[in-house]
Amino acid sequence: MTTLTREEKQNGLEVTPIEQLEEPTLELVGAADEAANRAYTPLLHRWDVGVAVAIREEARTRYAEALRSLGASGVRRDANLIVPASNVESADEPTQCNCGENGALSTVDALGLGGDCECIAIVGKRKDHDDVVLAPCSTCRGRIGSYARRSGFSGDGGQIPLILAPQNWREAGVVQTTLADLIRAFPV
């Protein structure tokens, strides 16, 4: 996990006000925000991280079939295709943390949609850190790149869109970037 301060955001990556975001993007960030509220972080980091992966429209039928196999009655035709997850720390193994990115991408894979990722939103929450944006750790950056390549993003998968948001994203805005630009701006 990498934290970006307001100064770093201005120097390396651009902040987009939410008024400039389209409805599907707002819904994706909102899903990541809700997922962060379900994080389990009793120990070390105290960062509640929510992640939401947008799935390509072309995968709607497979997405609906996967959800039906889990007991859902179907997917609304107008529903955005989003897979959320949050980070989980282990009280039994204090050094073990399942990052939200890992949880979301593993779920995408379990649904048979590992090659259909379109965009990833990440929201980080921590008391007294309203404006801090979290970026994926080096392991998760590699994992995101792998799924991006499987999803048809060229080269190392670096062109997959990422949306990084602080807990007060509705007021502060979000950082819209790509994996490659994030790595250039903030190498781990």
mmCIF file of C-alpha atoms in Angstrom:
data_model
loop_
_atom_site.group_PDB
_atom_site.id
_atom_site.type_symbol
_atom_site.label_atom_id
_atom_site.label_comp_id
_atom_site.label_asym_id
_atom_site.label_seq_id
_atom_site.Cartn_x
_atom_site.Cartn_y
_atom_site.Cartn_z
ATOM 1 C CA MET A 1 0.000 0.000 0.000
ATOM 2 C CA THR A 2 1.288 3.423 -0.953
ATOM 3 C CA THR A 3 -0.269 6.604 0.424
ATOM 4 C CA LEU A 4 -0.334 9.757 -1.669
ATOM 5 C CA THR A 5 -0.607 13.138 0.020
ATOM 6 C CA ARG A 6 -2.372 16.122 -1.526
ATOM 7 C CA GLU A 7 0.999 17.596 -2.608
ATOM 8 C CA GLU A 8 2.010 14.354 -4.311
ATOM 9 C CA LYS A 9 -1.328 14.160 -6.081
ATOM 10 C CA GLN A 10 -0.772 17.643 -7.479
ATOM 11 C CA ASN A 11 2.810 16.883 -8.548
ATOM 12 C CA GLY A 12 2.276 13.438 -10.006
ATOM 13 C CA LEU A 13 -1.353 12.712 -10.741
ATOM 14 C CA GLU A 14 -4.371 14.869 -11.453
ATOM 15 C CA VAL A 15 -7.434 15.073 -9.206
ATOM 16 C CA THR A 16 -10.787 14.927 -11.000
ATOM 17 C CA PRO A 17 -13.814 16.542 -9.301
ATOM 18 C CA ILE A 18 -16.774 14.174 -9.101
ATOM 19 C CA GLU A 19 -18.882 16.570 -11.161
ATOM 20 C CA GLN A 20 -16.739 15.548 -14.148
ATOM 21 C CA LEU A 21 -17.310 11.804 -13.652
ATOM 22 C CA GLU A 22 -19.891 9.818 -15.585
ATOM 23 C CA GLU A 23 -22.548 7.794 -13.750
ATOM 24 C CA PRO A 24 -20.897 4.365 -14.270
ATOM 25 C CA THR A 25 -17.664 5.717 -12.765
ATOM 26 C CA LEU A 26 -19.529 7.177 -9.793
ATOM 27 C CA GLU A 27 -21.263 3.842 -9.273
ATOM 28 C CA LEU A 28 -17.927 1.986 -9.424
ATOM 29 C CA VAL A 29 -16.315 4.294 -6.835
ATOM 30 C CA GLY A 30 -19.468 4.070 -4.710
ATOM 31 C CA ALA A 31 -19.226 0.256 -4.761
ATOM 32 C CA ALA A 32 -15.575 0.437 -3.650
ATOM 33 C CA ASP A 33 -16.585 2.907 -0.915
ATOM 34 C CA GLU A 34 -19.284 0.527 0.353
ATOM 35 C CA ALA A 35 -16.838 -2.389 0.247
ATOM 36 C CA ALA A 36 -14.382 -0.406 2.401
ATOM 37 C CA ASN A 37 -17.098 -0.230 5.062
ATOM 38 C CA ARG A 38 -16.980 -4.060 5.231
ATOM 39 C CA ALA A 39 -13.195 -4.300 5.666
ATOM 40 C CA TYR A 40 -11.863 -6.206 8.672
ATOM 41 C CA THR A 41 -8.742 -4.449 9.959
ATOM 42 C CA PRO A 42 -8.346 -4.963 13.708
ATOM 43 C CA LEU A 43 -4.568 -5.077 13.814
ATOM 44 C CA LEU A 44 -1.764 -3.432 11.923
ATOM 45 C CA HIS A 45 -2.760 -1.156 9.110
ATOM 46 C CA ARG A 46 -6.107 0.219 10.268
ATOM 47 C CA TRP A 47 -6.797 1.119 6.635
ATOM 48 C CA ASP A 48 -10.194 0.005 5.427
ATOM 49 C CA VAL A 49 -9.774 -0.588 1.713
ATOM 50 C CA GLY A 50 -12.583 -1.217 -0.728
ATOM 51 C CA VAL A 51 -12.025 -2.270 -4.308
ATOM 52 C CA ALA A 52 -14.499 -2.578 -7.160
ATOM 53 C CA VAL A 53 -13.727 -4.101 -10.548
ATOM 54 C CA ALA A 54 -15.849 -3.082 -13.523
ATOM 55 C CA ILE A 55 -16.556 -5.943 -15.905
ATOM 56 C CA ARG A 56 -16.911 -5.397 -19.661
ATOM 57 C CA GLU A 57 -20.426 -5.216 -21.072
ATOM 58 C CA GLU A 58 -19.613 -8.060 -23.487
ATOM 59 C CA ALA A 59 -19.384 -10.376 -20.458
ATOM 60 C CA ARG A 60 -22.947 -9.605 -19.211
ATOM 61 C CA THR A 61 -24.273 -13.083 -20.104
ATOM 62 C CA ARG A 62 -21.395 -14.885 -18.378
ATOM 63 C CA TYR A 63 -21.686 -12.509 -15.390
ATOM 64 C CA ALA A 64 -25.406 -13.292 -15.063
ATOM 65 C CA GLU A 65 -24.768 -17.036 -15.438
ATOM 66 C CA ALA A 66 -22.086 -16.916 -12.739
ATOM 67 C CA LEU A 67 -24.409 -15.074 -10.342
ATOM 68 C CA ARG A 68 -27.286 -17.486 -11.085
ATOM 69 C CA SER A 69 -24.953 -20.391 -10.239
ATOM 70 C CA LEU A 70 -24.567 -18.749 -6.830
ATOM 71 C CA GLY A 71 -28.330 -18.476 -6.349
ATOM 72 C CA ALA A 72 -29.153 -15.047 -7.792
ATOM 73 C CA SER A 73 -32.292 -14.813 -9.892
ATOM 74 C CA GLY A 74 -30.542 -12.697 -12.535
ATOM 75 C CA VAL A 75 -28.974 -9.356 -13.341
ATOM 76 C CA ARG A 76 -30.963 -6.229 -14.238
ATOM 77 C CA ARG A 77 -30.412 -5.229 -17.844
ATOM 78 C CA ASP A 78 -29.411 -1.714 -16.756
ATOM 79 C CA ALA A 79 -27.127 -2.848 -13.922
ATOM 80 C CA ASN A 80 -23.448 -2.028 -14.136
ATOM 81 C CA LEU A 81 -21.265 -5.108 -13.888
ATOM 82 C CA ILE A 82 -19.219 -4.601 -10.722
ATOM 83 C CA VAL A 83 -17.366 -7.015 -8.428
ATOM 84 C CA PRO A 84 -16.498 -5.464 -5.022
ATOM 85 C CA ALA A 85 -14.267 -6.687 -2.195
ATOM 86 C CA SER A 86 -12.423 -5.361 0.854
ATOM 87 C CA ASN A 87 -9.200 -6.054 2.715
ATOM 88 C CA VAL A 88 -9.099 -8.550 5.588
ATOM 89 C CA GLU A 89 -6.481 -8.853 8.323
ATOM 90 C CA SER A 90 -6.020 -12.040 10.312
ATOM 91 C CA ALA A 91 -6.008 -11.857 14.103
ATOM 92 C CA ASP A 92 -4.291 -15.273 14.178
ATOM 93 C CA GLU A 93 -1.546 -14.277 11.751
ATOM 94 C CA PRO A 94 -0.834 -10.565 12.330
ATOM 95 C CA THR A 95 1.535 -10.366 9.355
ATOM 96 C CA GLN A 96 -1.107 -11.720 6.979
ATOM 97 C CA CYS A 97 -3.394 -9.345 5.127
ATOM 98 C CA ASN A 98 -5.591 -10.138 2.178
ATOM 99 C CA CYS A 99 -5.587 -6.925 0.166
ATOM 100 C CA GLY A 100 -8.873 -5.723 -1.280
ATOM 101 C CA GLU A 101 -7.391 -5.878 -4.789
ATOM 102 C CA ASN A 102 -6.574 -9.564 -4.289
ATOM 103 C CA GLY A 103 -10.066 -10.273 -2.973
ATOM 104 C CA ALA A 104 -11.784 -8.511 -5.863
ATOM 105 C CA LEU A 105 -9.612 -10.040 -8.590
ATOM 106 C CA SER A 106 -9.877 -13.516 -7.052
ATOM 107 C CA THR A 107 -13.668 -13.171 -7.047
ATOM 108 C CA VAL A 108 -13.602 -11.986 -10.667
ATOM 109 C CA ASP A 109 -11.598 -15.113 -11.507
ATOM 110 C CA ALA A 110 -13.939 -17.379 -9.535
ATOM 111 C CA LEU A 111 -16.840 -15.980 -11.557
ATOM 112 C CA GLY A 112 -14.999 -16.889 -14.769
ATOM 113 C CA LEU A 113 -14.472 -13.249 -15.725
ATOM 114 C CA GLY A 114 -10.705 -12.889 -15.233
ATOM 115 C CA GLY A 115 -10.270 -11.754 -18.828
ATOM 116 C CA ASP A 116 -13.063 -9.172 -18.702
ATOM 117 C CA CYS A 117 -11.731 -6.452 -16.370
ATOM 118 C CA GLU A 118 -12.413 -2.928 -17.608
ATOM 119 C CA CYS A 119 -11.506 -0.588 -14.735
ATOM 120 C CA ILE A 120 -10.607 -0.813 -11.039
ATOM 121 C CA ALA A 121 -11.618 1.634 -8.289
ATOM 122 C CA ILE A 122 -9.889 1.710 -4.883
ATOM 123 C CA VAL A 123 -11.146 3.634 -1.845
ATOM 124 C CA GLY A 124 -9.079 3.877 1.335
ATOM 125 C CA LYS A 125 -10.522 4.921 4.697
ATOM 126 C CA ARG A 126 -8.787 5.679 7.969
ATOM 127 C CA LYS A 127 -9.676 7.963 10.843
ATOM 128 C CA ASP A 128 -8.141 11.440 10.445
ATOM 129 C CA HIS A 129 -6.927 10.696 6.901
ATOM 130 C CA ASP A 130 -9.794 12.153 4.850
ATOM 131 C CA ASP A 131 -7.685 13.379 1.913
ATOM 132 C CA VAL A 132 -5.231 10.489 1.633
ATOM 133 C CA VAL A 133 -5.437 8.362 -1.492
ATOM 134 C CA LEU A 134 -4.137 4.808 -1.351
ATOM 135 C CA ALA A 135 -2.352 3.132 -4.233
ATOM 136 C CA PRO A 136 -1.927 -0.624 -4.599
ATOM 137 C CA CYS A 137 1.109 -2.311 -3.053
ATOM 138 C CA SER A 138 3.721 -3.842 -5.358
ATOM 139 C CA THR A 139 2.143 -7.308 -5.166
ATOM 140 C CA CYS A 140 -1.266 -5.962 -6.098
ATOM 141 C CA ARG A 141 0.201 -3.841 -8.888
ATOM 142 C CA GLY A 142 1.616 -7.032 -10.379
ATOM 143 C CA ARG A 143 -1.693 -8.821 -9.949
ATOM 144 C CA ILE A 144 -3.600 -5.957 -11.573
ATOM 145 C CA GLY A 145 -1.156 -5.975 -14.486
ATOM 146 C CA SER A 146 -1.691 -9.712 -14.948
ATOM 147 C CA TYR A 147 -5.478 -9.369 -15.067
ATOM 148 C CA ALA A 148 -5.155 -6.360 -17.372
ATOM 149 C CA ARG A 149 -3.093 -8.410 -19.832
ATOM 150 C CA ARG A 150 -5.660 -11.204 -19.695
ATOM 151 C CA SER A 151 -8.327 -8.587 -20.375
ATOM 152 C CA GLY A 152 -6.597 -7.414 -23.532
ATOM 153 C CA PHE A 153 -4.762 -4.315 -22.311
ATOM 154 C CA SER A 154 -1.546 -4.096 -24.303
ATOM 155 C CA GLY A 155 2.008 -4.852 -23.229
ATOM 156 C CA ASP A 156 2.382 -5.171 -19.484
ATOM 157 C CA GLY A 157 -1.294 -4.309 -18.890
ATOM 158 C CA GLY A 158 -0.320 -0.838 -17.766
ATOM 159 C CA GLN A 159 -3.134 0.913 -19.611
ATOM 160 C CA ILE A 160 -5.921 -0.463 -17.414
ATOM 161 C CA PRO A 161 -7.748 2.503 -15.866
ATOM 162 C CA LEU A 162 -7.489 2.949 -12.098
ATOM 163 C CA ILE A 163 -9.583 5.265 -9.953
ATOM 164 C CA LEU A 164 -8.053 6.055 -6.562
ATOM 165 C CA ALA A 165 -10.258 7.796 -4.028
ATOM 166 C CA PRO A 166 -9.894 9.082 -0.462
ATOM 167 C CA GLN A 167 -12.645 8.519 2.057
ATOM 168 C CA ASN A 168 -14.032 12.007 1.380
ATOM 169 C CA TRP A 169 -14.014 11.471 -2.404
ATOM 170 C CA ARG A 170 -17.411 13.126 -2.838
ATOM 171 C CA GLU A 171 -15.844 16.434 -1.741
ATOM 172 C CA ALA A 172 -12.183 15.962 -2.654
ATOM 173 C CA GLY A 173 -12.549 14.194 -6.014
ATOM 174 C CA VAL A 174 -10.686 11.171 -7.299
ATOM 175 C CA VAL A 175 -7.434 10.398 -9.056
ATOM 176 C CA GLN A 176 -8.019 8.865 -12.490
ATOM 177 C CA THR A 177 -4.890 7.217 -13.843
ATOM 178 C CA THR A 178 -3.568 4.039 -15.387
ATOM 179 C CA LEU A 179 -1.425 1.377 -13.792
ATOM 180 C CA ALA A 180 1.564 2.472 -15.907
ATOM 181 C CA ASP A 181 1.214 6.147 -14.957
ATOM 182 C CA LEU A 182 0.835 5.242 -11.288
ATOM 183 C CA ILE A 183 4.009 3.154 -11.389
ATOM 184 C CA ARG A 184 5.914 5.980 -13.121
ATOM 185 C CA ALA A 185 4.684 8.541 -10.589
ATOM 186 C CA PHE A 186 5.122 6.344 -7.517
ATOM 187 C CA PRO A 187 7.481 3.395 -7.958
ATOM 188 C CA VAL A 188 7.386 0.997 -5.037
#
